[in-house]
C-alpha cells in the first residue's frame, strides 16, 4: 500500500493541474473565453515547439523500434474495433456514431497527459520513446478515423474525396506538421540557429503546464449525459485494455528494454483527449457520449495510470 500511495503521489500533480483548470473555469474564477486562447497557444505553438525540438534531437535509429510501434498501435486498432462493435452491436448505435465512439478508444491523450505522466514518473530523459510514438500518432489516428467514418456514413464520399479530407485533417494539424518538420530536420541534418533553438525550447517549456490547465478548462464546458454505458465501455478500453495489450506485446512478445515498455504502456493508458470530441463534433456523431467519455476517462486515469505505474515498477523494477 505505501508503494501504491507513492505512485499515486507521482501521478496526482499532473491531474491536479487539470483539476485546477476545470475548477477555476467551472466556478468563474478564470474566464472561459481565455481557455480557448490558452489551448490555442498550447496546441498550435508551445506543444509543436516542444515536439519539433524533441524530434530534431531524437536518435531515430535507437527509438523508432518496430516492436514499440506494433505494441502501441496494434492495441489502439484493436480497441477502435472493439469500441465500434460495442457501440454498434451492444448499444445499437448507428454506424457513424459507432465510429466516433471507436475513435475515442483509438486516440489516447498521448501529448498532454502521456508526456506529463511519463516525465513526472521517470524524468525528461525517459521521453524519447514517447516522442517516437507521438511522431505518427495524429496522422495514424485521423487516417483510421476519417476513413472509417466516410465508409460508415450513408452519405459517404468517394475514395478520392475521403483521401483528400484525411490528408487535409492530418496536415492542418500543427502537432502533425511540427512532428513532420522535426523528423525532416533530423534526417537531413538541417542546422538550426542557436538563438532559434533556445527560443523554441523556451516556448516548449510552457507547453505541458499550459496544456494541462487548458484541458481542465475545456472539460468544464462538457456535461456527463445520462447514457453512460458507452462512455464507461470506451473508458475501460482506453485505460485498461489498450495498455494491457501494449504491455503484453512490448514486454512478453518483443522483450523490449524497460524504457520502451514503460512508454508504450503509459501512453496507451491515457484517457481519450479533446481531439476525440473534436472528431465527433466535426461529423456531429455521438458528441454527448464522447464528451462524457473524455471527462470520465480523464478522472478515472488518476487511479488507472497509478495502477499501471505500480505494475511497471513491480514487473520491471
JSON list of N, CA, C and O in Angstrom, two decimals, residues 34-79:
[
{"chain": "A", "resi": 34, "resn": "UNK", "atom": "N", "xyz": [-10.83, 32.87, -22.14]},
{"chain": "A", "resi": 34, "resn": "UNK", "atom": "CA", "xyz": [-9.37, 32.78, -22.14]},
{"chain": "A", "resi": 34, "resn": "UNK", "atom": "C", "xyz": [-8.88, 31.35, -22.33]},
{"chain": "A", "resi": 34, "resn": "UNK", "atom": "O", "xyz": [-7.74, 31.13, -22.73]},
{"chain": "A", "resi": 35, "resn": "UNK", "atom": "N", "xyz": [-9.74, 30.37, -22.03]},
{"chain": "A", "resi": 35, "resn": "UNK", "atom": "CA", "xyz": [-9.34, 28.98, -22.17]},
{"chain": "A", "resi": 35, "resn": "UNK", "atom": "C", "xyz": [-9.04, 28.65, -23.62]},
{"chain": "A", "resi": 35, "resn": "UNK", "atom": "O", "xyz": [-8.05, 27.97, -23.94]},
{"chain": "A", "resi": 36, "resn": "UNK", "atom": "N", "xyz": [-9.90, 29.13, -24.51]},
{"chain": "A", "resi": 36, "resn": "UNK", "atom": "CA", "xyz": [-9.68, 28.88, -25.93]},
{"chain": "A", "resi": 36, "resn": "UNK", "atom": "C", "xyz": [-8.34, 29.44, -26.40]},
{"chain": "A", "resi": 36, "resn": "UNK", "atom": "O", "xyz": [-7.60, 28.77, -27.15]},
{"chain": "A", "resi": 37, "resn": "UNK", "atom": "N", "xyz": [-8.01, 30.64, -25.94]},
{"chain": "A", "resi": 37, "resn": "UNK", "atom": "CA", "xyz": [-6.73, 31.25, -26.33]},
{"chain": "A", "resi": 37, "resn": "UNK", "atom": "C", "xyz": [-5.56, 30.47, -25.74]},
{"chain": "A", "resi": 37, "resn": "UNK", "atom": "O", "xyz": [-4.53, 30.26, -26.40]},
{"chain": "A", "resi": 38, "resn": "UNK", "atom": "N", "xyz": [-5.71, 30.02, -24.49]},
{"chain": "A", "resi": 38, "resn": "UNK", "atom": "CA", "xyz": [-4.65, 29.24, -23.85]},
{"chain": "A", "resi": 38, "resn": "UNK", "atom": "C", "xyz": [-4.42, 27.92, -24.59]},
{"chain": "A", "resi": 38, "resn": "UNK", "atom": "O", "xyz": [-3.27, 27.53, -24.85]},
{"chain": "A", "resi": 39, "resn": "UNK", "atom": "N", "xyz": [-5.51, 27.22, -24.93]},
{"chain": "A", "resi": 39, "resn": "UNK", "atom": "CA", "xyz": [-5.37, 25.96, -25.66]},
{"chain": "A", "resi": 39, "resn": "UNK", "atom": "C", "xyz": [-4.84, 26.19, -27.07]},
{"chain": "A", "resi": 39, "resn": "UNK", "atom": "O", "xyz": [-4.08, 25.35, -27.59]},
{"chain": "A", "resi": 40, "resn": "UNK", "atom": "N", "xyz": [-5.22, 27.29, -27.67]},
{"chain": "A", "resi": 40, "resn": "UNK", "atom": "CA", "xyz": [-4.69, 27.62, -29.00]},
{"chain": "A", "resi": 40, "resn": "UNK", "atom": "C", "xyz": [-3.19, 27.82, -28.93]},
{"chain": "A", "resi": 40, "resn": "UNK", "atom": "O", "xyz": [-2.45, 27.32, -29.79]},
{"chain": "A", "resi": 41, "resn": "UNK", "atom": "N", "xyz": [-2.73, 28.53, -27.90]},
{"chain": "A", "resi": 41, "resn": "UNK", "atom": "CA", "xyz": [-1.29, 28.71, -27.71]},
{"chain": "A", "resi": 41, "resn": "UNK", "atom": "C", "xyz": [-0.61, 27.37, -27.46]},
{"chain": "A", "resi": 41, "resn": "UNK", "atom": "O", "xyz": [0.43, 27.07, -28.06]},
{"chain": "A", "resi": 42, "resn": "UNK", "atom": "N", "xyz": [-1.20, 26.56, -26.58]},
{"chain": "A", "resi": 42, "resn": "UNK", "atom": "CA", "xyz": [-0.57, 25.29, -26.23]},
{"chain": "A", "resi": 42, "resn": "UNK", "atom": "C", "xyz": [-0.50, 24.35, -27.42]},
{"chain": "A", "resi": 42, "resn": "UNK", "atom": "O", "xyz": [0.56, 23.79, -27.73]},
{"chain": "A", "resi": 43, "resn": "UNK", "atom": "N", "xyz": [-1.63, 24.17, -28.13]},
{"chain": "A", "resi": 43, "resn": "UNK", "atom": "CA", "xyz": [-1.69, 23.18, -29.18]},
{"chain": "A", "resi": 43, "resn": "UNK", "atom": "C", "xyz": [-1.12, 23.65, -30.52]},
{"chain": "A", "resi": 43, "resn": "UNK", "atom": "O", "xyz": [-0.67, 22.83, -31.32]},
{"chain": "A", "resi": 44, "resn": "UNK", "atom": "N", "xyz": [-1.13, 24.95, -30.75]},
{"chain": "A", "resi": 44, "resn": "UNK", "atom": "CA", "xyz": [-0.65, 25.47, -32.03]},
{"chain": "A", "resi": 44, "resn": "UNK", "atom": "C", "xyz": [0.76, 26.04, -31.98]},
{"chain": "A", "resi": 44, "resn": "UNK", "atom": "O", "xyz": [1.39, 26.20, -33.02]},
{"chain": "A", "resi": 45, "resn": "UNK", "atom": "N", "xyz": [1.25, 26.36, -30.77]},
{"chain": "A", "resi": 45, "resn": "UNK", "atom": "CA", "xyz": [2.57, 26.98, -30.66]},
{"chain": "A", "resi": 45, "resn": "UNK", "atom": "C", "xyz": [3.49, 26.19, -29.71]},
{"chain": "A", "resi": 45, "resn": "UNK", "atom": "O", "xyz": [4.54, 25.69, -30.12]},
{"chain": "A", "resi": 46, "resn": "UNK", "atom": "N", "xyz": [3.09, 26.08, -28.45]},
{"chain": "A", "resi": 46, "resn": "UNK", "atom": "CA", "xyz": [4.00, 25.53, -27.44]},
{"chain": "A", "resi": 46, "resn": "UNK", "atom": "C", "xyz": [4.27, 24.04, -27.64]},
{"chain": "A", "resi": 46, "resn": "UNK", "atom": "O", "xyz": [5.43, 23.61, -27.66]},
{"chain": "A", "resi": 47, "resn": "UNK", "atom": "N", "xyz": [3.22, 23.23, -27.78]},
{"chain": "A", "resi": 47, "resn": "UNK", "atom": "CA", "xyz": [3.43, 21.79, -27.99]},
{"chain": "A", "resi": 47, "resn": "UNK", "atom": "C", "xyz": [4.16, 21.52, -29.30]},
{"chain": "A", "resi": 47, "resn": "UNK", "atom": "O", "xyz": [5.09, 20.69, -29.33]},
{"chain": "A", "resi": 48, "resn": "UNK", "atom": "N", "xyz": [3.81, 22.18, -30.42]},
{"chain": "A", "resi": 48, "resn": "UNK", "atom": "CA", "xyz": [4.61, 21.98, -31.64]},
{"chain": "A", "resi": 48, "resn": "UNK", "atom": "C", "xyz": [6.09, 22.32, -31.45]},
{"chain": "A", "resi": 48, "resn": "UNK", "atom": "O", "xyz": [6.96, 21.62, -31.98]},
{"chain": "A", "resi": 49, "resn": "UNK", "atom": "N", "xyz": [6.39, 23.40, -30.71]},
{"chain": "A", "resi": 49, "resn": "UNK", "atom": "CA", "xyz": [7.79, 23.73, -30.44]},
{"chain": "A", "resi": 49, "resn": "UNK", "atom": "C", "xyz": [8.46, 22.61, -29.64]},
{"chain": "A", "resi": 49, "resn": "UNK", "atom": "O", "xyz": [9.60, 22.21, -29.93]},
{"chain": "A", "resi": 50, "resn": "UNK", "atom": "N", "xyz": [7.76, 22.12, -28.63]},
{"chain": "A", "resi": 50, "resn": "UNK", "atom": "CA", "xyz": [8.29, 21.03, -27.81]},
{"chain": "A", "resi": 50, "resn": "UNK", "atom": "C", "xyz": [8.59, 19.80, -28.66]},
{"chain": "A", "resi": 50, "resn": "UNK", "atom": "O", "xyz": [9.67, 19.21, -28.57]},
{"chain": "A", "resi": 51, "resn": "UNK", "atom": "N", "xyz": [7.64, 19.40, -29.50]},
{"chain": "A", "resi": 51, "resn": "UNK", "atom": "CA", "xyz": [7.82, 18.21, -30.32]},
{"chain": "A", "resi": 51, "resn": "UNK", "atom": "C", "xyz": [8.87, 18.41, -31.41]},
{"chain": "A", "resi": 51, "resn": "UNK", "atom": "O", "xyz": [9.67, 17.51, -31.69]},
{"chain": "A", "resi": 52, "resn": "UNK", "atom": "N", "xyz": [8.87, 19.58, -32.01]},
{"chain": "A", "resi": 52, "resn": "UNK", "atom": "CA", "xyz": [9.85, 19.87, -33.06]},
{"chain": "A", "resi": 52, "resn": "UNK", "atom": "C", "xyz": [11.27, 19.73, -32.53]},
{"chain": "A", "resi": 52, "resn": "UNK", "atom": "O", "xyz": [12.11, 19.04, -33.12]},
{"chain": "A", "resi": 53, "resn": "UNK", "atom": "N", "xyz": [11.54, 20.36, -31.39]},
{"chain": "A", "resi": 53, "resn": "UNK", "atom": "CA", "xyz": [12.90, 20.28, -30.84]},
{"chain": "A", "resi": 53, "resn": "UNK", "atom": "C", "xyz": [13.23, 18.87, -30.34]},
{"chain": "A", "resi": 53, "resn": "UNK", "atom": "O", "xyz": [14.37, 18.40, -30.49]},
{"chain": "A", "resi": 54, "resn": "UNK", "atom": "N", "xyz": [12.24, 18.19, -29.78]},
{"chain": "A", "resi": 54, "resn": "UNK", "atom": "CA", "xyz": [12.49, 16.82, -29.30]},
{"chain": "A", "resi": 54, "resn": "UNK", "atom": "C", "xyz": [12.81, 15.89, -30.46]},
{"chain": "A", "resi": 54, "resn": "UNK", "atom": "O", "xyz": [13.71, 15.04, -30.36]},
{"chain": "A", "resi": 55, "resn": "UNK", "atom": "N", "xyz": [12.11, 16.03, -31.57]},
{"chain": "A", "resi": 55, "resn": "UNK", "atom": "CA", "xyz": [12.32, 15.14, -32.71]},
{"chain": "A", "resi": 55, "resn": "UNK", "atom": "C", "xyz": [13.59, 15.46, -33.48]},
{"chain": "A", "resi": 55, "resn": "UNK", "atom": "O", "xyz": [14.21, 14.58, -34.07]},
{"chain": "A", "resi": 56, "resn": "UNK", "atom": "N", "xyz": [14.00, 16.72, -33.47]},
{"chain": "A", "resi": 56, "resn": "UNK", "atom": "CA", "xyz": [15.29, 17.07, -34.07]},
{"chain": "A", "resi": 56, "resn": "UNK", "atom": "C", "xyz": [16.42, 16.35, -33.34]},
{"chain": "A", "resi": 56, "resn": "UNK", "atom": "O", "xyz": [17.37, 15.86, -33.95]},
{"chain": "A", "resi": 57, "resn": "UNK", "atom": "N", "xyz": [16.29, 16.26, -32.01]},
{"chain": "A", "resi": 57, "resn": "UNK", "atom": "CA", "xyz": [17.36, 15.68, -31.19]},
{"chain": "A", "resi": 57, "resn": "UNK", "atom": "C", "xyz": [17.21, 14.18, -30.98]},
{"chain": "A", "resi": 57, "resn": "UNK", "atom": "O", "xyz": [18.09, 13.55, -30.40]},
{"chain": "A", "resi": 58, "resn": "UNK", "atom": "N", "xyz": [16.11, 13.61, -31.43]},
{"chain": "A", "resi": 58, "resn": "UNK", "atom": "CA", "xyz": [15.83, 12.20, -31.18]},
{"chain": "A", "resi": 58, "resn": "UNK", "atom": "C", "xyz": [16.77, 11.29, -31.97]},
{"chain": "A", "resi": 58, "resn": "UNK", "atom": "O", "xyz": [16.99, 11.52, -33.17]},
{"chain": "A", "resi": 59, "resn": "UNK", "atom": "N", "xyz": [17.28, 10.28, -31.32]},
{"chain": "A", "resi": 59, "resn": "UNK", "atom": "CA", "xyz": [18.07, 9.25, -32.00]},
{"chain": "A", "resi": 59, "resn": "UNK", "atom": "C", "xyz": [17.07, 8.32, -32.69]},
{"chain": "A", "resi": 59, "resn": "UNK", "atom": "O", "xyz": [16.52, 7.41, -32.06]},
{"chain": "A", "resi": 60, "resn": "UNK", "atom": "N", "xyz": [16.85, 8.54, -33.98]},
{"chain": "A", "resi": 60, "resn": "UNK", "atom": "CA", "xyz": [15.80, 7.81, -34.69]},
{"chain": "A", "resi": 60, "resn": "UNK", "atom": "C", "xyz": [16.08, 6.31, -34.72]},
{"chain": "A", "resi": 60, "resn": "UNK", "atom": "O", "xyz": [15.18, 5.49, -34.54]},
{"chain": "A", "resi": 61, "resn": "UNK", "atom": "N", "xyz": [17.32, 5.94, -34.97]},
{"chain": "A", "resi": 61, "resn": "UNK", "atom": "CA", "xyz": [17.67, 4.54, -35.05]},
{"chain": "A", "resi": 61, "resn": "UNK", "atom": "C", "xyz": [17.44, 3.80, -33.74]},
{"chain": "A", "resi": 61, "resn": "UNK", "atom": "O", "xyz": [17.05, 2.64, -33.73]},
{"chain": "A", "resi": 62, "resn": "UNK", "atom": "N", "xyz": [17.64, 4.49, -32.63]},
{"chain": "A", "resi": 62, "resn": "UNK", "atom": "CA", "xyz": [17.51, 3.85, -31.33]},
{"chain": "A", "resi": 62, "resn": "UNK", "atom": "C", "xyz": [16.07, 3.82, -30.82]},
{"chain": "A", "resi": 62, "resn": "UNK", "atom": "O", "xyz": [15.70, 2.93, -30.05]},
{"chain": "A", "resi": 63, "resn": "UNK", "atom": "N", "xyz": [15.23, 4.77, -31.27]},
{"chain": "A", "resi": 63, "resn": "UNK", "atom": "CA", "xyz": [13.90, 4.89, -30.67]},
{"chain": "A", "resi": 63, "resn": "UNK", "atom": "C", "xyz": [12.74, 4.52, -31.58]},
{"chain": "A", "resi": 63, "resn": "UNK", "atom": "O", "xyz": [11.66, 4.21, -31.08]},
{"chain": "A", "resi": 64, "resn": "UNK", "atom": "N", "xyz": [12.93, 4.53, -32.90]},
{"chain": "A", "resi": 64, "resn": "UNK", "atom": "CA", "xyz": [11.87, 4.07, -33.79]},
{"chain": "A", "resi": 64, "resn": "UNK", "atom": "C", "xyz": [11.96, 2.56, -33.92]},
{"chain": "A", "resi": 64, "resn": "UNK", "atom": "O", "xyz": [12.34, 2.02, -34.96]},
{"chain": "A", "resi": 65, "resn": "UNK", "atom": "N", "xyz": [11.61, 1.90, -32.84]},
{"chain": "A", "resi": 65, "resn": "UNK", "atom": "CA", "xyz": [11.69, 0.44, -32.79]},
{"chain": "A", "resi": 65, "resn": "UNK", "atom": "C", "xyz": [10.38, -0.17, -33.30]},
{"chain": "A", "resi": 65, "resn": "UNK", "atom": "O", "xyz": [9.31, 0.21, -32.84]},
{"chain": "A", "resi": 66, "resn": "UNK", "atom": "N", "xyz": [10.43, -1.11, -34.26]},
{"chain": "A", "resi": 66, "resn": "UNK", "atom": "CA", "xyz": [9.20, -1.71, -34.79]},
{"chain": "A", "resi": 66, "resn": "UNK", "atom": "C", "xyz": [8.34, -2.34, -33.69]},
{"chain": "A", "resi": 66, "resn": "UNK", "atom": "O", "xyz": [7.10, -2.24, -33.73]},
{"chain": "A", "resi": 67, "resn": "UNK", "atom": "N", "xyz": [8.99, -2.98, -32.72]},
{"chain": "A", "resi": 67, "resn": "UNK", "atom": "CA", "xyz": [8.23, -3.61, -31.63]},
{"chain": "A", "resi": 67, "resn": "UNK", "atom": "C", "xyz": [7.47, -2.58, -30.81]},
{"chain": "A", "resi": 67, "resn": "UNK", "atom": "O", "xyz": [6.33, -2.83, -30.37]},
{"chain": "A", "resi": 68, "resn": "UNK", "atom": "N", "xyz": [8.06, -1.41, -30.58]},
{"chain": "A", "resi": 68, "resn": "UNK", "atom": "CA", "xyz": [7.40, -0.33, -29.86]},
{"chain": "A", "resi": 68, "resn": "UNK", "atom": "C", "xyz": [6.16, 0.13, -30.61]},
{"chain": "A", "resi": 68, "resn": "UNK", "atom": "O", "xyz": [5.08, 0.28, -30.02]},
{"chain": "A", "resi": 69, "resn": "UNK", "atom": "N", "xyz": [6.32, 0.35, -31.91]},
{"chain": "A", "resi": 69, "resn": "UNK", "atom": "CA", "xyz": [5.20, 0.83, -32.73]},
{"chain": "A", "resi": 69, "resn": "UNK", "atom": "C", "xyz": [4.08, -0.20, -32.80]},
{"chain": "A", "resi": 69, "resn": "UNK", "atom": "O", "xyz": [2.90, 0.13, -32.64]},
{"chain": "A", "resi": 70, "resn": "UNK", "atom": "N", "xyz": [4.43, -1.45, -33.02]},
{"chain": "A", "resi": 70, "resn": "UNK", "atom": "CA", "xyz": [3.41, -2.50, -33.12]},
{"chain": "A", "resi": 70, "resn": "UNK", "atom": "C", "xyz": [2.70, -2.68, -31.78]},
{"chain": "A", "resi": 70, "resn": "UNK", "atom": "O", "xyz": [1.47, -2.83, -31.73]},
{"chain": "A", "resi": 71, "resn": "UNK", "atom": "N", "xyz": [3.44, -2.63, -30.69]},
{"chain": "A", "resi": 71, "resn": "UNK", "atom": "CA", "xyz": [2.84, -2.81, -29.36]},
{"chain": "A", "resi": 71, "resn": "UNK", "atom": "C", "xyz": [1.77, -1.75, -29.09]},
{"chain": "A", "resi": 71, "resn": "UNK", "atom": "O", "xyz": [0.68, -2.07, -28.59]},
{"chain": "A", "resi": 72, "resn": "UNK", "atom": "N", "xyz": [2.08, -0.51, -29.40]},
{"chain": "A", "resi": 72, "resn": "UNK", "atom": "CA", "xyz": [1.14, 0.58, -29.13]},
{"chain": "A", "resi": 72, "resn": "UNK", "atom": "C", "xyz": [0.01, 0.62, -30.15]},
{"chain": "A", "resi": 72, "resn": "UNK", "atom": "O", "xyz": [-1.18, 0.66, -29.79]},
{"chain": "A", "resi": 73, "resn": "UNK", "atom": "N", "xyz": [0.34, 0.61, -31.44]},
{"chain": "A", "resi": 73, "resn": "UNK", "atom": "CA", "xyz": [-0.67, 0.85, -32.47]},
{"chain": "A", "resi": 73, "resn": "UNK", "atom": "C", "xyz": [-1.55, -0.34, -32.77]},
{"chain": "A", "resi": 73, "resn": "UNK", "atom": "O", "xyz": [-2.71, -0.17, -33.17]},
{"chain": "A", "resi": 74, "resn": "UNK", "atom": "N", "xyz": [-1.07, -1.55, -32.57]},
{"chain": "A", "resi": 74, "resn": "UNK", "atom": "CA", "xyz": [-1.97, -2.70, -32.74]},
{"chain": "A", "resi": 74, "resn": "UNK", "atom": "C", "xyz": [-3.01, -2.71, -31.63]},
{"chain": "A", "resi": 74, "resn": "UNK", "atom": "O", "xyz": [-4.18, -3.03, -31.86]},
{"chain": "A", "resi": 75, "resn": "UNK", "atom": "N", "xyz": [-2.59, -2.33, -30.41]},
{"chain": "A", "resi": 75, "resn": "UNK", "atom": "CA", "xyz": [-3.55, -2.20, -29.31]},
{"chain": "A", "resi": 75, "resn": "UNK", "atom": "C", "xyz": [-4.57, -1.11, -29.59]},
{"chain": "A", "resi": 75, "resn": "UNK", "atom": "O", "xyz": [-5.77, -1.27, -29.29]},
{"chain": "A", "resi": 76, "resn": "UNK", "atom": "N", "xyz": [-4.12, 0.01, -30.16]},
{"chain": "A", "resi": 76, "resn": "UNK", "atom": "CA", "xyz": [-5.04, 1.10, -30.48]},
{"chain": "A", "resi": 76, "resn": "UNK", "atom": "C", "xyz": [-6.06, 0.66, -31.51]},
{"chain": "A", "resi": 76, "resn": "UNK", "atom": "O", "xyz": [-7.27, 0.94, -31.38]},
{"chain": "A", "resi": 77, "resn": "UNK", "atom": "N", "xyz": [-5.61, -0.03, -32.55]},
{"chain": "A", "resi": 77, "resn": "UNK", "atom": "CA", "xyz": [-6.53, -0.50, -33.59]},
{"chain": "A", "resi": 77, "resn": "UNK", "atom": "C", "xyz": [-7.53, -1.52, -33.03]},
{"chain": "A", "resi": 77, "resn": "UNK", "atom": "O", "xyz": [-8.71, -1.50, -33.39]},
{"chain": "A", "resi": 78, "resn": "UNK", "atom": "N", "xyz": [-7.04, -2.40, -32.18]},
{"chain": "A", "resi": 78, "resn": "UNK", "atom": "CA", "xyz": [-7.92, -3.41, -31.58]},
{"chain": "A", "resi": 78, "resn": "UNK", "atom": "C", "xyz": [-9.00, -2.75, -30.74]},
{"chain": "A", "resi": 78, "resn": "UNK", "atom": "O", "xyz": [-10.18, -3.14, -30.81]},
{"chain": "A", "resi": 79, "resn": "UNK", "atom": "N", "xyz": [-8.63, -1.73, -29.98]},
{"chain": "A", "resi": 79, "resn": "UNK", "atom": "CA", "xyz": [-9.61, -1.02, -29.15]},
{"chain": "A", "resi": 79, "resn": "UNK", "atom": "C", "xyz": [-10.58, -0.21, -30.00]},
{"chain": "A", "resi": 79, "resn": "UNK", "atom": "O", "xyz": [-11.76, -0.08, -29.65]}
]
